[in-house]
mmCIF file of C-alpha atoms in Angstrom:
data_model
loop_
_atom_site.group_PDB
_atom_site.id
_atom_site.type_symbol
_atom_site.label_atom_id
_atom_site.label_comp_id
_atom_site.label_asym_id
_atom_site.label_seq_id
_atom_site.Cartn_x
_atom_site.Cartn_y
_atom_site.Cartn_z
ATOM 1 C CA MET A 1 0.000 0.000 0.000
ATOM 2 C CA ASP A 2 1.208 3.528 -0.791
ATOM 3 C CA LEU A 3 0.754 5.504 2.404
ATOM 4 C CA ALA A 4 1.007 9.242 3.054
ATOM 5 C CA ILE A 5 1.815 10.374 6.586
ATOM 6 C CA TYR A 6 1.455 13.994 7.639
ATOM 7 C CA HIS A 7 3.477 15.166 10.670
ATOM 8 C CA ALA A 8 3.314 18.927 11.292
ATOM 9 C CA TRP A 9 7.007 19.490 12.052
ATOM 10 C CA ILE A 10 10.166 17.401 12.286
ATOM 11 C CA HIS A 11 12.780 19.442 14.099
ATOM 12 C CA CYS A 12 13.926 17.566 17.195
ATOM 13 C CA LYS A 13 14.680 14.102 18.579
ATOM 14 C CA GLY A 14 11.409 13.491 20.406
ATOM 15 C CA GLY A 15 9.072 10.559 20.867
ATOM 16 C CA GLY A 16 6.849 11.543 17.937
ATOM 17 C CA GLU A 17 9.822 11.717 15.605
ATOM 18 C CA LYS A 18 11.083 8.334 16.842
ATOM 19 C CA VAL A 19 7.678 6.718 16.145
ATOM 20 C CA LEU A 20 7.625 8.224 12.661
ATOM 21 C CA LEU A 21 11.144 7.029 11.915
ATOM 22 C CA LYS A 22 10.413 3.464 13.046
ATOM 23 C CA LEU A 23 7.393 3.357 10.736
ATOM 24 C CA LEU A 24 9.528 4.546 7.833
ATOM 25 C CA GLU A 25 12.163 1.918 8.587
ATOM 26 C CA ASN A 26 9.954 -1.092 9.255
ATOM 27 C CA SER A 27 6.447 -0.732 7.850
ATOM 28 C CA GLU A 28 5.307 -3.031 5.059
ATOM 29 C CA HIS A 29 3.822 0.034 3.340
ATOM 30 C CA ASP A 30 5.557 2.491 1.020
ATOM 31 C CA ILE A 31 5.495 5.742 3.001
ATOM 32 C CA THR A 32 5.903 9.372 2.016
ATOM 33 C CA VAL A 33 6.073 11.819 4.925
ATOM 34 C CA TYR A 34 4.715 15.345 4.462
ATOM 35 C CA THR A 35 5.563 18.101 6.929
ATOM 36 C CA ASN A 36 5.414 21.874 7.169
ATOM 37 C CA LYS A 37 8.892 22.067 8.714
ATOM 38 C CA TYR A 38 11.834 19.724 8.347
ATOM 39 C CA VAL A 39 15.171 20.572 10.021
ATOM 40 C CA PRO A 40 17.476 17.612 9.229
ATOM 41 C CA GLU A 41 20.350 18.808 11.430
ATOM 42 C CA ASP A 42 18.134 18.939 14.544
ATOM 43 C CA THR A 43 16.434 15.557 14.266
ATOM 44 C CA TYR A 44 17.436 11.947 13.620
ATOM 45 C CA ASP A 45 19.945 11.606 10.775
ATOM 46 C CA GLU A 46 18.117 8.533 9.470
ATOM 47 C CA PHE A 47 15.258 10.671 8.143
ATOM 48 C CA GLU A 48 17.533 11.660 5.258
ATOM 49 C CA GLU A 49 17.370 8.076 4.001
ATOM 50 C CA HIS A 50 13.602 8.303 3.489
ATOM 51 C CA ASN A 51 11.061 10.254 1.468
ATOM 52 C CA VAL A 52 10.323 13.402 3.495
ATOM 53 C CA VAL A 53 8.590 16.259 1.685
ATOM 54 C CA GLU A 54 8.538 19.737 3.241
ATOM 55 C CA LEU A 55 5.474 21.861 2.565
ATOM 56 C CA GLY A 56 6.246 25.560 2.834
ATOM 57 C CA GLY A 57 8.929 25.506 5.514
ATOM 58 C CA LEU A 58 7.062 27.436 8.220
ATOM 59 C CA PRO A 59 9.077 29.138 11.008
ATOM 60 C CA ILE A 60 9.124 27.626 14.503
ATOM 61 C CA ILE A 61 8.895 30.657 16.797
ATOM 62 C CA GLY A 62 7.358 30.336 20.271
ATOM 63 C CA GLU A 63 4.500 28.056 21.268
ATOM 64 C CA ILE A 64 1.586 30.401 20.536
ATOM 65 C CA PHE A 65 2.900 31.745 17.225
ATOM 66 C CA ARG A 66 3.935 28.252 16.179
ATOM 67 C CA GLY A 67 0.471 26.938 17.001
ATOM 68 C CA LEU A 68 -1.201 29.651 14.944
ATOM 69 C CA THR A 69 1.070 29.364 11.906
ATOM 70 C CA PHE A 70 1.077 25.584 11.779
ATOM 71 C CA THR A 71 -2.680 25.378 12.258
ATOM 72 C CA LEU A 72 -3.129 27.714 9.317
ATOM 73 C CA GLY A 73 -0.452 25.875 7.335
ATOM 74 C CA ALA A 74 -2.143 22.527 7.865
ATOM 75 C CA MET A 75 -5.587 23.921 7.034
ATOM 76 C CA ILE A 76 -4.487 25.207 3.623
ATOM 77 C CA SER A 77 -2.188 22.314 2.674
ATOM 78 C CA LYS A 78 -3.407 20.074 -0.123
ATOM 79 C CA LEU A 79 -1.576 16.763 -0.403
ATOM 80 C CA PRO A 80 -1.234 14.831 -3.691
ATOM 81 C CA MET A 81 -3.564 12.082 -2.476
ATOM 82 C CA LYS A 82 -4.273 10.719 -5.961
ATOM 83 C CA LYS A 83 -1.009 8.799 -5.810
ATOM 84 C CA HIS A 84 -1.596 7.471 -2.278
ATOM 85 C CA ASP A 85 -4.011 4.843 -0.974
ATOM 86 C CA ALA A 86 -4.583 6.357 2.463
ATOM 87 C CA LEU A 87 -3.513 9.219 4.725
ATOM 88 C CA VAL A 88 -2.263 8.858 8.288
ATOM 89 C CA VAL A 89 -2.167 12.049 10.331
ATOM 90 C CA SER A 90 0.474 11.847 13.047
ATOM 91 C CA THR A 91 -0.694 14.421 15.560
ATOM 92 C CA GLY A 92 0.202 15.856 18.904
ATOM 93 C CA GLY A 93 -2.304 18.609 18.239
ATOM 94 C CA VAL A 94 -2.668 20.982 15.255
ATOM 95 C CA ALA A 95 -1.884 18.381 12.544
ATOM 96 C CA GLU A 96 -5.442 17.034 12.419
ATOM 97 C CA VAL A 97 -6.757 20.187 10.732
ATOM 98 C CA ILE A 98 -5.090 18.991 7.528
ATOM 99 C CA ASN A 99 -8.142 16.696 7.316
ATOM 100 C CA TYR A 100 -10.272 19.532 5.917
ATOM 101 C CA ARG A 101 -8.681 19.422 2.454
ATOM 102 C CA ASN A 102 -7.425 15.847 2.484
ATOM 103 C CA HIS A 103 -10.185 13.324 3.220
ATOM 104 C CA SER A 104 -10.811 11.825 -0.211
ATOM 105 C CA LYS A 105 -9.020 8.603 0.785
ATOM 106 C CA PRO A 106 -9.201 6.525 3.993
ATOM 107 C CA LEU A 107 -8.145 8.829 6.820
ATOM 108 C CA ILE A 108 -6.491 7.438 9.949
ATOM 109 C CA GLY A 109 -5.056 9.332 12.889
ATOM 110 C CA PHE A 110 -2.093 8.291 14.963
ATOM 111 C CA CYS A 111 -2.533 10.409 18.062
ATOM 112 C CA HIS A 112 0.422 11.120 20.337
ATOM 113 C CA THR A 113 -2.031 13.366 22.208
ATOM 114 C CA PRO A 114 -4.788 15.866 21.451
ATOM 115 C CA LEU A 115 -3.375 19.376 21.842
ATOM 116 C CA ARG A 116 -2.383 19.409 25.504
ATOM 117 C CA PRO A 117 -2.774 23.137 26.270
ATOM 118 C CA VAL A 118 -6.443 22.649 25.311
ATOM 119 C CA HIS A 119 -7.165 19.128 26.570
ATOM 120 C CA ASP A 120 -4.876 18.702 29.588
ATOM 121 C CA GLU A 121 -6.113 20.645 32.613
ATOM 122 C CA ASP A 122 -2.701 20.706 34.305
ATOM 123 C CA ILE A 123 -0.965 22.138 31.231
ATOM 124 C CA TYR A 124 -3.767 24.675 30.700
ATOM 125 C CA ARG A 125 -3.568 25.756 34.351
ATOM 126 C CA HIS A 126 0.220 26.135 34.122
ATOM 127 C CA LYS A 127 -0.130 28.349 31.059
ATOM 128 C CA ILE A 128 -2.718 30.566 32.725
ATOM 129 C CA GLU A 129 -0.895 30.865 36.039
ATOM 130 C CA ASN A 130 2.463 31.689 34.428
ATOM 131 C CA SER A 131 1.309 34.356 31.955
ATOM 132 C CA GLY A 132 0.720 38.050 32.265
ATOM 133 C CA LEU A 133 -2.799 39.504 31.932
ATOM 134 C CA LEU A 134 -2.605 40.237 28.200
ATOM 135 C CA LYS A 135 -1.014 36.928 27.268
ATOM 136 C CA ARG A 136 -3.389 35.047 29.570
ATOM 137 C CA ASN A 137 -6.475 36.540 27.912
ATOM 138 C CA PHE A 138 -5.057 35.932 24.444
ATOM 139 C CA TYR A 139 -4.293 32.345 25.416
ATOM 140 C CA ARG A 140 -7.865 31.781 26.614
ATOM 141 C CA LEU A 141 -9.207 33.171 23.336
ATOM 142 C CA ALA A 142 -6.787 31.111 21.236
ATOM 143 C CA THR A 143 -7.783 27.858 22.942
ATOM 144 C CA ARG A 144 -11.484 28.552 22.374
ATOM 145 C CA VAL A 145 -10.912 29.318 18.684
ATOM 146 C CA TYR A 146 -8.776 26.216 18.285
ATOM 147 C CA GLU A 147 -11.494 24.015 19.790
ATOM 148 C CA ILE A 148 -13.940 25.341 17.227
ATOM 149 C CA ILE A 149 -11.503 24.545 14.418
ATOM 150 C CA GLU A 150 -10.353 21.097 15.581
ATOM 151 C CA ARG A 151 -13.659 19.394 16.367
ATOM 152 C CA PRO A 152 -14.988 19.144 12.778
ATOM 153 C CA ALA A 153 -11.537 17.950 11.685
ATOM 154 C CA TRP A 154 -11.623 15.076 14.181
ATOM 155 C CA LYS A 155 -15.029 13.990 12.867
ATOM 156 C CA LEU A 156 -13.434 13.290 9.478
ATOM 157 C CA PHE A 157 -11.223 10.499 10.815
ATOM 158 C CA ASP A 158 -12.276 6.979 9.865
ATOM 159 C CA HIS A 159 -10.257 5.671 12.805
ATOM 160 C CA VAL A 160 -7.723 6.992 15.320
ATOM 161 C CA ILE A 161 -4.904 4.928 16.847
ATOM 162 C CA PHE A 162 -3.816 6.271 20.241
ATOM 163 C CA ASN A 163 -0.414 5.680 21.770
ATOM 164 C CA SER A 164 -1.867 5.054 25.247
ATOM 165 C CA ARG A 165 -5.011 4.812 27.304
ATOM 166 C CA THR A 166 -4.135 8.232 28.719
ATOM 167 C CA THR A 167 -4.346 9.983 25.348
ATOM 168 C CA GLN A 168 -7.394 7.965 24.300
ATOM 169 C CA GLU A 169 -9.251 9.098 27.413
ATOM 170 C CA ARG A 170 -8.063 12.677 26.870
ATOM 171 C CA ALA A 171 -9.735 12.708 23.446
ATOM 172 C CA THR A 172 -12.861 10.686 24.156
ATOM 173 C CA SER A 173 -13.686 12.463 27.429
ATOM 174 C CA ASP A 174 -13.624 15.771 25.549
ATOM 175 C CA HIS A 175 -15.864 14.228 22.864
ATOM 176 C CA LEU A 176 -13.439 14.616 19.975
ATOM 177 C CA ILE A 177 -14.185 11.096 18.766
ATOM 178 C CA HIS A 178 -16.304 8.095 19.759
ATOM 179 C CA LYS A 179 -14.365 5.362 21.501
ATOM 180 C CA GLU A 180 -15.577 2.673 19.082
ATOM 181 C CA LYS A 181 -13.639 4.434 16.315
ATOM 182 C CA THR A 182 -10.382 4.164 18.259
ATOM 183 C CA SER A 183 -7.715 1.669 19.257
ATOM 184 C CA ILE A 184 -4.485 1.727 21.283
ATOM 185 C CA ASN A 185 -0.996 0.821 20.085
ATOM 186 C CA HIS A 186 1.820 1.487 22.552
ATOM 187 C CA PRO A 187 5.067 2.617 20.860
ATOM 188 C CA GLY A 188 8.130 0.534 21.485
ATOM 189 C CA ALA A 189 11.613 1.391 22.625
ATOM 190 C CA ASP A 190 15.131 0.579 21.489
ATOM 191 C CA THR A 191 15.673 -2.232 23.961
ATOM 192 C CA SER A 192 17.151 -5.257 22.202
ATOM 193 C CA ASP A 193 20.849 -4.433 22.678
ATOM 194 C CA ASN A 194 20.534 -2.787 26.085
ATOM 195 C CA SER A 195 22.138 -4.224 29.173
ATOM 196 C CA GLY A 196 23.116 -2.761 32.500
ATOM 197 C CA ASN A 197 24.706 -4.847 35.196
ATOM 198 C CA ARG A 198 26.485 -1.906 36.858
ATOM 199 C CA TYR A 199 24.797 0.196 39.510
ATOM 200 C CA ASP A 200 26.920 3.261 40.083
ATOM 201 C CA ASN A 201 25.931 5.792 42.696
ATOM 202 C CA TYR A 202 23.812 8.202 40.679
ATOM 203 C CA PHE A 203 20.200 8.752 39.700
ATOM 204 C CA PHE A 204 19.610 9.624 36.046
ATOM 205 C CA TYR A 205 16.800 11.708 34.563
ATOM 206 C CA PRO A 206 16.953 11.499 30.737
ATOM 207 C CA SER A 207 14.533 13.864 28.987
ATOM 208 C CA ARG A 208 14.303 16.934 26.777
ATOM 209 C CA PHE A 209 14.494 20.134 28.781
ATOM 210 C CA ALA A 210 11.011 21.672 29.034
ATOM 211 C CA TYR A 211 8.820 22.897 31.873
ATOM 212 C CA TYR A 212 6.381 20.003 31.304
ATOM 213 C CA LYS A 213 9.212 17.495 31.791
ATOM 214 C CA ARG A 214 9.648 18.993 35.286
ATOM 215 C CA GLN A 215 13.385 18.789 35.766
ATOM 216 C CA ASP A 216 12.684 21.242 38.617
ATOM 217 C CA LEU A 217 10.695 18.565 40.468
ATOM 218 C CA THR A 218 13.680 16.242 40.155
ATOM 219 C CA LEU A 219 15.872 18.885 41.787
ATOM 220 C CA ASP A 220 13.295 19.359 44.554
ATOM 221 C CA ALA A 221 13.339 15.631 45.283
ATOM 222 C CA TYR A 222 17.116 15.320 45.204
ATOM 223 C CA GLU A 223 17.554 18.308 47.542
ATOM 224 C CA LYS A 224 15.218 16.634 50.045
ATOM 225 C CA PHE A 225 17.064 13.341 49.621
ATOM 226 C CA ARG A 226 20.366 15.065 50.439
ATOM 227 C CA GLU A 227 18.845 16.854 53.424
ATOM 228 C CA ASN A 228 17.822 13.475 54.824
ATOM 229 C CA ASN A 229 21.134 11.857 53.849
ATOM 230 C CA PRO A 230 23.811 14.571 54.178
ATOM 231 C CA GLU A 231 26.721 12.111 53.947
ATOM 232 C CA THR A 232 25.476 10.396 50.782
ATOM 233 C CA ASP A 233 27.751 9.962 47.803
ATOM 234 C CA PHE A 234 24.787 9.431 45.452
ATOM 235 C CA ARG A 235 24.638 12.012 42.674
ATOM 236 C CA LEU A 236 21.949 13.217 40.281
ATOM 237 C CA VAL A 237 22.538 13.473 36.537
ATOM 238 C CA ILE A 238 19.992 15.316 34.383
ATOM 239 C CA ALA A 239 20.517 15.153 30.619
ATOM 240 C CA GLY A 240 18.595 15.840 27.441
ATOM 241 C CA GLY A 241 18.199 17.910 24.312
ATOM 242 C CA VAL A 242 17.560 21.653 24.348
ATOM 243 C CA ASN A 243 15.366 23.254 21.689
ATOM 244 C CA GLU A 244 15.925 26.955 21.096
ATOM 245 C CA GLU A 245 12.531 27.865 22.545
ATOM 246 C CA LYS A 246 13.325 25.940 25.745
ATOM 247 C CA GLN A 247 16.767 27.506 26.237
ATOM 248 C CA GLU A 248 15.578 29.810 29.017
ATOM 249 C CA TYR A 249 14.170 26.915 31.044
ATOM 250 C CA TYR A 250 17.383 24.954 30.535
ATOM 251 C CA GLU A 251 19.449 27.863 31.822
ATOM 252 C CA GLU A 252 17.212 28.145 34.899
ATOM 253 C CA ILE A 253 17.663 24.449 35.667
ATOM 254 C CA LYS A 254 21.406 24.607 35.082
ATOM 255 C CA GLU A 255 21.811 27.684 37.298
ATOM 256 C CA ARG A 256 19.824 26.112 40.119
ATOM 257 C CA ALA A 257 21.692 22.812 39.808
ATOM 258 C CA GLU A 258 25.010 24.583 40.276
ATOM 259 C CA ARG A 259 23.878 25.545 43.770
ATOM 260 C CA ILE A 260 23.118 21.932 44.759
ATOM 261 C CA GLU A 261 25.961 19.623 45.669
ATOM 262 C CA GLY A 262 26.062 16.409 43.639
ATOM 263 C CA VAL A 263 24.026 17.537 40.609
ATOM 264 C CA GLU A 264 25.277 17.466 37.033
ATOM 265 C CA VAL A 265 23.310 18.852 34.073
ATOM 266 C CA LYS A 266 24.196 17.804 30.528
ATOM 267 C CA SER A 267 22.736 18.937 27.189
ATOM 268 C CA ASP A 268 22.805 17.233 23.790
ATOM 269 C CA VAL A 269 24.745 14.211 25.017
ATOM 270 C CA PRO A 270 26.379 12.029 22.288
ATOM 271 C CA GLY A 271 24.862 8.588 21.750
ATOM 272 C CA ASP A 272 27.633 6.507 23.349
ATOM 273 C CA GLU A 273 27.699 8.664 26.469
ATOM 274 C CA TRP A 274 23.903 8.578 26.642
ATOM 275 C CA GLU A 275 23.936 4.784 26.656
ATOM 276 C CA ASP A 276 26.618 4.731 29.338
ATOM 277 C CA LEU A 277 24.551 7.041 31.533
ATOM 278 C CA TYR A 278 21.651 4.605 31.273
ATOM 279 C CA ARG A 279 23.763 1.481 31.564
ATOM 280 C CA ASN A 280 25.631 2.509 34.707
ATOM 281 C CA ALA A 281 22.881 4.365 36.612
ATOM 282 C CA TYR A 282 21.541 3.119 39.927
ATOM 283 C CA SER A 283 17.982 4.116 39.062
ATOM 284 C CA ILE A 284 16.152 6.160 36.417
ATOM 285 C CA LEU A 285 13.839 9.068 37.260
ATOM 286 C CA PHE A 286 10.821 10.355 35.341
ATOM 287 C CA CYS A 287 8.832 13.479 36.249
ATOM 288 C CA ALA A 288 6.853 14.711 33.209
ATOM 289 C CA ILE A 289 3.373 16.177 33.638
ATOM 290 C CA ASN A 290 0.722 13.640 32.545
ATOM 291 C CA GLU A 291 3.088 12.131 29.973
ATOM 292 C CA ASP A 292 1.198 10.891 26.923
ATOM 293 C CA TRP A 293 2.964 7.517 26.951
ATOM 294 C CA GLY A 294 6.644 7.786 27.819
ATOM 295 C CA ILE A 295 9.405 5.624 26.384
ATOM 296 C CA ILE A 296 11.793 6.319 29.266
ATOM 297 C CA PRO A 297 10.210 3.843 31.754
ATOM 298 C CA ILE A 298 10.481 1.119 29.095
ATOM 299 C CA GLU A 299 14.084 2.004 28.304
ATOM 300 C CA ALA A 300 14.908 2.031 32.019
ATOM 301 C CA GLY A 301 13.682 -1.543 32.316
ATOM 302 C CA SER A 302 15.643 -2.611 29.257
ATOM 303 C CA TYR A 303 18.829 -1.477 31.034
ATOM 304 C CA GLU A 304 17.713 -3.408 34.138
ATOM 305 C CA LYS A 305 17.134 -0.221 36.118
ATOM 306 C CA PRO A 306 14.184 0.430 38.427
ATOM 307 C CA ILE A 307 12.201 3.542 37.543
ATOM 308 C CA ILE A 308 11.020 6.158 40.026
ATOM 309 C CA SER A 309 8.209 7.936 38.204
ATOM 310 C CA VAL A 310 5.417 10.360 38.899
ATOM 311 C CA ASN A 311 2.118 8.540 39.313
ATOM 312 C CA GLU A 312 0.301 10.057 36.339
ATOM 313 C CA GLY A 313 -0.124 9.681 32.594
ATOM 314 C CA GLY A 314 1.484 6.938 30.532
ATOM 315 C CA PRO A 315 3.801 5.582 33.252
ATOM 316 C CA THR A 316 0.753 4.370 35.185
ATOM 317 C CA GLU A 317 0.218 1.967 32.266
ATOM 318 C CA SER A 318 3.814 0.797 31.797
ATOM 319 C CA VAL A 319 5.264 0.780 35.336
ATOM 320 C CA LEU A 320 4.290 -2.061 37.675
ATOM 321 C CA GLN A 321 4.213 -0.570 41.172
ATOM 322 C CA ASP A 322 6.746 -2.156 43.553
ATOM 323 C CA GLU A 323 7.789 -4.586 40.804
ATOM 324 C CA THR A 324 9.486 -2.665 37.986
ATOM 325 C CA GLY A 325 9.561 0.650 39.806
ATOM 326 C CA LEU A 326 8.013 3.083 42.246
ATOM 327 C CA LEU A 327 5.205 5.498 41.370
ATOM 328 C CA VAL A 328 5.130 8.656 43.497
ATOM 329 C CA ASP A 329 2.790 11.621 43.869
ATOM 330 C CA ASN A 330 5.193 14.438 44.774
ATOM 331 C CA SER A 331 8.816 15.390 45.407
ATOM 332 C CA ASP A 332 8.662 14.251 49.050
ATOM 333 C CA GLU A 333 7.636 10.749 47.967
ATOM 334 C CA MET A 334 10.294 10.760 45.245
ATOM 335 C CA ALA A 335 12.969 11.595 47.831
ATOM 336 C CA GLU A 336 11.666 8.749 50.014
ATOM 337 C CA ALA A 337 11.772 6.385 47.016
ATOM 338 C CA MET A 338 15.397 7.364 46.337
ATOM 339 C CA GLU A 339 16.268 6.589 49.945
ATOM 340 C CA LYS A 340 14.417 3.261 49.822
ATOM 341 C CA LEU A 341 16.430 2.102 46.803
ATOM 342 C CA VAL A 342 19.758 3.391 48.140
ATOM 343 C CA GLU A 343 19.233 1.310 51.276
ATOM 344 C CA ASP A 344 18.426 -1.901 49.379
ATOM 345 C CA GLU A 345 20.568 -2.755 46.354
ATOM 346 C CA GLU A 346 19.072 -6.256 46.246
ATOM 347 C CA LEU A 347 15.648 -4.674 45.671
ATOM 348 C CA VAL A 348 17.156 -2.514 42.922
ATOM 349 C CA ARG A 349 18.472 -5.583 41.127
ATOM 350 C CA GLU A 350 15.183 -7.467 41.549
ATOM 351 C CA MET A 351 13.204 -4.564 40.109
ATOM 352 C CA GLY A 352 15.742 -4.215 37.320
ATOM 353 C CA ALA A 353 15.308 -7.864 36.346
ATOM 354 C CA LYS A 354 11.515 -7.509 36.271
ATOM 355 C CA GLY A 355 11.846 -4.282 34.294
ATOM 356 C CA LYS A 356 13.976 -6.096 31.724
ATOM 357 C CA LYS A 357 11.264 -8.712 31.274
ATOM 358 C CA ARG A 358 8.573 -6.038 31.087
ATOM 359 C CA SER A 359 10.465 -4.060 28.433
ATOM 360 C CA LYS A 360 10.298 -7.015 26.051
ATOM 361 C CA GLU A 361 6.529 -6.512 25.819
ATOM 362 C CA TYR A 362 7.123 -3.173 24.068
ATOM 363 C CA THR A 363 9.234 -3.735 20.977
ATOM 364 C CA TRP A 364 9.221 -1.676 17.812
ATOM 365 C CA ASP A 365 8.500 -4.814 15.772
ATOM 366 C CA LYS A 366 5.285 -5.407 17.721
ATOM 367 C CA PHE A 367 4.304 -1.763 17.389
ATOM 368 C CA VAL A 368 4.886 -1.565 13.629
ATOM 369 C CA ASN A 369 3.192 -4.906 12.918
ATOM 370 C CA LYS A 370 0.126 -3.856 14.891
ATOM 371 C CA PHE A 371 0.105 -0.478 13.117
ATOM 372 C CA ASP A 372 0.246 -2.107 9.681
ATOM 373 C CA GLU A 373 -2.530 -4.548 10.573
ATOM 374 C CA LYS A 374 -4.806 -1.736 11.738
ATOM 375 C CA ILE A 375 -4.123 0.366 8.629
ATOM 376 C CA ASN A 376 -4.973 -2.583 6.389
ATOM 377 C CA GLU A 377 -8.119 -3.287 8.384
ATOM 378 C CA VAL A 378 -9.376 0.313 8.308
ATOM 379 C CA VAL A 379 -8.665 0.764 4.601
ATOM 380 C CA GLU A 380 -10.450 -2.493 3.784
ATOM 381 C CA GLU A 381 -13.482 -1.507 5.877
ATOM 382 C CA THR A 382 -13.579 2.014 4.445
ATOM 383 C CA GLU A 383 -13.483 0.854 0.857
ATOM 384 C CA LYS A 384 -16.344 -1.662 1.224
#
């Protein structure tokens, strides 16, 4: 089957880009990717080996301006669907409005999440509470307008595949789509060659730097851990990519970390060093707000590391409490979980072994095979 996939922008090394790349590499279908912004030097090099078509090359400037420009760009984009058998819209919000001009063929969504500033109460509240009066009022207006635009676009989907129960519930509870027109397919992780039989004295939080990844919560927890264990030699390593628009947040985290003994902050870590950080860590941390799915808990298990994660979003589906990791509700509980693991290395190894077994349930092969099967099924049903 000749498949078109639309993904609004490809400009970083995030989970959405990784899913897209794995489909390009492993799907049984011939895939052409269309996007309104492609920055090869900022994303995975492997994209250059595949058919990626940029439509217009829109600028990526700030969250609000980006949302407006890419919504408009998607609304007016007309894809050459005559040469394709179906269209998959890979969306984390905004991309679905391309449906308006491109629904002549079977139309399937792969939803990383509905637009979170509109459909995630915690993200919406953060935006409102951290904006000035003018920006706050503009933000409220923009979200209302976007809701008016997105809802008819969602109705055009023949089927939507969600990456987790969390994102499925986010969409169905806000009545974007009926549940019977949806399914769930958890993305995989690069786990097959991972191993980690060393447990050095540091906690590792691997994630892009952004306020919704809450590196600040990790610092809160580690500070409390050190207060309770002043003689500890356990360190904290925080590492991840830094997009230009998140540079200010990164600098805030880095500046604060410099005032805390035992904390190291790294940006844009090379692949070999990244693997070593995983492989040799004592435990992995995860703190994102209502994460849509989250590959990090799966990767942690693949390296035989227990995960300490916030008890919300995707990790509540992938982490087995007290078996593959510890789910916590706040920084105090995270500090307590750190102390619990530090005091019991045997427990760390037991959880790591169970995490390794658990990670094998989430392979990219399983994900891509299930994706292809669902595409074939929906296209067949649509064309009857």
